[in-house]
PDB file of C-alpha atoms in Angstrom:
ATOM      1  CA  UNK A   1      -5.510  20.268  -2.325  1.00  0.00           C
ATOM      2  CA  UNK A   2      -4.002  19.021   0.863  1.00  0.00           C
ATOM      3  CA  UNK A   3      -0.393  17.370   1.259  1.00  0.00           C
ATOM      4  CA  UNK A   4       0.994  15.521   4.617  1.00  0.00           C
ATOM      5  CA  UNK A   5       3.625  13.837   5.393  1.00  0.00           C
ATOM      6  CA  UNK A   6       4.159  10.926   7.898  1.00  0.00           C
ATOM      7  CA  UNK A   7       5.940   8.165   9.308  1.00  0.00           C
ATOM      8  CA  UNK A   8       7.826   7.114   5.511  1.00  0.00           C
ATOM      9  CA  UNK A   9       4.496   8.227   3.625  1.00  0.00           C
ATOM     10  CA  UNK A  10       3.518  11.150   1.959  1.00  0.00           C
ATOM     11  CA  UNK A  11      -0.363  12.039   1.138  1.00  0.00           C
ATOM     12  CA  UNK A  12      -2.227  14.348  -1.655  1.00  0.00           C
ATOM     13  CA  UNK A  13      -6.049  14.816  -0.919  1.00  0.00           C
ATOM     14  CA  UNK A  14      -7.649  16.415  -4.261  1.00  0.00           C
ATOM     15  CA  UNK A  15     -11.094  16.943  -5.130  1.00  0.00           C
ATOM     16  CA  UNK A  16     -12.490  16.400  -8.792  1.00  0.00           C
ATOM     17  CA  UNK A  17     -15.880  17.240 -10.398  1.00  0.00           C
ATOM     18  CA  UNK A  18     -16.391  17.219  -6.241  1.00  0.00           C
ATOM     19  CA  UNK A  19     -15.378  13.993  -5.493  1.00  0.00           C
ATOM     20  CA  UNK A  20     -12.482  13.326  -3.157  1.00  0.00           C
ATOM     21  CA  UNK A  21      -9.211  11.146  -3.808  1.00  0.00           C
ATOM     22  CA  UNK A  22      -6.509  10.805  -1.609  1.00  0.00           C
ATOM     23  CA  UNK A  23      -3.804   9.061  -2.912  1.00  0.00           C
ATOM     24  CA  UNK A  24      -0.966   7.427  -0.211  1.00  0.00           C
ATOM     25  CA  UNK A  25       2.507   6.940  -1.378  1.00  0.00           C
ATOM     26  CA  UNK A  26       4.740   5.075   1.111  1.00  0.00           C
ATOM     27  CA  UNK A  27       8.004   2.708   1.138  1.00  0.00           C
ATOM     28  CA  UNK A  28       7.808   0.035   3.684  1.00  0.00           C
ATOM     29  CA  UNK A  29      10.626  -2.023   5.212  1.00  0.00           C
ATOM     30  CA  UNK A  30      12.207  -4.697   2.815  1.00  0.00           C
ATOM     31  CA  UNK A  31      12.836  -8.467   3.705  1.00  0.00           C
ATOM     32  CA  UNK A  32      11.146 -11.302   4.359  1.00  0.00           C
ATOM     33  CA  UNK A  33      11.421 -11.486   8.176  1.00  0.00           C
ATOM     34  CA  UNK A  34      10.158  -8.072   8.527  1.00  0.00           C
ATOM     35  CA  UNK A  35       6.451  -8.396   7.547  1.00  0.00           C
ATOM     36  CA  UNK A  36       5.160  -7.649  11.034  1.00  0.00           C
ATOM     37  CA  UNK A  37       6.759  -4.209  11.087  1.00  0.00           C
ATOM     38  CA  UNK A  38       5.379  -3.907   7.287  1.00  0.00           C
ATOM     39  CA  UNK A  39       2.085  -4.381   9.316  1.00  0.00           C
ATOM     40  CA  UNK A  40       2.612  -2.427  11.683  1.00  0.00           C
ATOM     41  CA  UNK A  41       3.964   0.584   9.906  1.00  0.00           C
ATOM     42  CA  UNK A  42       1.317   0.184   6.753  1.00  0.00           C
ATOM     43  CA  UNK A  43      -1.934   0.209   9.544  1.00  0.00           C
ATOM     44  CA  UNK A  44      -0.280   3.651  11.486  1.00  0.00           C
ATOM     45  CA  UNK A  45       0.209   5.440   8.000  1.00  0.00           C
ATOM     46  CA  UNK A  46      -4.002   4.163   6.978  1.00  0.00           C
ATOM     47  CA  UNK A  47      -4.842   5.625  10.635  1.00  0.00           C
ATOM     48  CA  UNK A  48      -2.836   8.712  10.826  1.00  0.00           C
ATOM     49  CA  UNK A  49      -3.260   9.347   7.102  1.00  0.00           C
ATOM     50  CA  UNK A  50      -6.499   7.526   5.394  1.00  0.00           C
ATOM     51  CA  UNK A  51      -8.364   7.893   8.526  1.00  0.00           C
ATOM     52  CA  UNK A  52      -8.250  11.913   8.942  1.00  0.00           C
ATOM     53  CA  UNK A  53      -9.988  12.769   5.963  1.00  0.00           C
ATOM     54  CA  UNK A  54     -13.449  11.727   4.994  1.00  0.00           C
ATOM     55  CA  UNK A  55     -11.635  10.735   1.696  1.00  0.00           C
ATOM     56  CA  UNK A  56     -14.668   9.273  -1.352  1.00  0.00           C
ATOM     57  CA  UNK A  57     -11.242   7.089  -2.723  1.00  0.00           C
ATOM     58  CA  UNK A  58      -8.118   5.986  -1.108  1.00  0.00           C
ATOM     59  CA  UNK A  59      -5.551   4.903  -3.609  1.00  0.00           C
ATOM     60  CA  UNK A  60      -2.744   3.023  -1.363  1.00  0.00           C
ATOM     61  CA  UNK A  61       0.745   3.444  -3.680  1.00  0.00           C
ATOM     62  CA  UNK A  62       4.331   2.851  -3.534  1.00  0.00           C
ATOM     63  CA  UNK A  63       7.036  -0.337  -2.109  1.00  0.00           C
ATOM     64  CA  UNK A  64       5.114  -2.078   0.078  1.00  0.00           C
ATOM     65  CA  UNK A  65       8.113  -4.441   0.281  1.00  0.00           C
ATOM     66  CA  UNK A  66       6.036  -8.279   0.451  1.00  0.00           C
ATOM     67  CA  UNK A  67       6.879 -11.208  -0.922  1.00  0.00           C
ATOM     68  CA  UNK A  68       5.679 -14.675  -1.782  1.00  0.00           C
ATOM     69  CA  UNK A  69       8.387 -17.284  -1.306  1.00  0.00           C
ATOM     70  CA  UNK A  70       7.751 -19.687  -3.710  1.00  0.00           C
ATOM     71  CA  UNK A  71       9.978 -21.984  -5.591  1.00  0.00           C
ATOM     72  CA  UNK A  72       9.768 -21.191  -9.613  1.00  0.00           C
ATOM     73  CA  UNK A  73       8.775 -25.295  -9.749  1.00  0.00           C
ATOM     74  CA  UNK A  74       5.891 -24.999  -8.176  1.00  0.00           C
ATOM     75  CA  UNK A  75       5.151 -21.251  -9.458  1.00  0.00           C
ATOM     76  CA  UNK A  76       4.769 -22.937 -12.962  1.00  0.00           C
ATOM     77  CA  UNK A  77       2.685 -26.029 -11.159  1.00  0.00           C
ATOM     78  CA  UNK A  78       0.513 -23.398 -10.026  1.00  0.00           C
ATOM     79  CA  UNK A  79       0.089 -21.489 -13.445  1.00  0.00           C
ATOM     80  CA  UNK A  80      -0.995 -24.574 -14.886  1.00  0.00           C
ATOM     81  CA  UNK A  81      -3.191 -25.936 -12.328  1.00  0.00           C
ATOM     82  CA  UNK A  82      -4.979 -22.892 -13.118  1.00  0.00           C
ATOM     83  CA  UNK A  83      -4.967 -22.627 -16.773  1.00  0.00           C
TER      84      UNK A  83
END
C-alpha cells in the first residue's frame, strides 16, 4: 500500500490477488477559460504520479472541472439525432 501526495492530487497504489491498482484522486481548476491549465495540471499529476509506478490499472478520479458549452436546444437536437 503506497499513498502520495502532489500538486492538488492524492494517490493509493494497492495490490490485489497480485495485481496492481493505483487509483488518482485530484480537483482541477474550475471555469471555462481555464482548460489549458486543466491540461496542464492533469498531464504533471499522470507524470509525477501515474508514471512512477509500474501500476497494472490507473483509475483517474475526482473534479476534473470540464465542460461542454452547449445550448439545452441543441442538447435535445442532439439526443434525438441520435435516438
Amino acid at each position: 500500500l503506497w499513498i502520495i501526495w502532489k500538486q492538488g492530487a492524492i494517490s493509493i497504489k494497492i495490490k490485489i490477488y497480485g495485481k496492481y491498482f493505483q487509483f488518482i484522486n485530484c480537483h482541477l481548476a474550475p471555469h471555462q477559460d481555464n482548460a489549458d491549465k486543466r491540461n496542464e495540471t492533469l498531464l504533471k499529476i499522470l507524470h509525477s504520479l501515474a508514471c512512477k509506478f509500474s501500476s497494472t490499472e490507473v483509475i483517474l478520479l475526482g473534479d476534473m472541472n470540464y465542460r461542454l458549452e452547449i445550448s439545452n436546444e441543441d442538447y435535445k437536437k442532439f439526443l434525438k439525432k441520435h435516438e
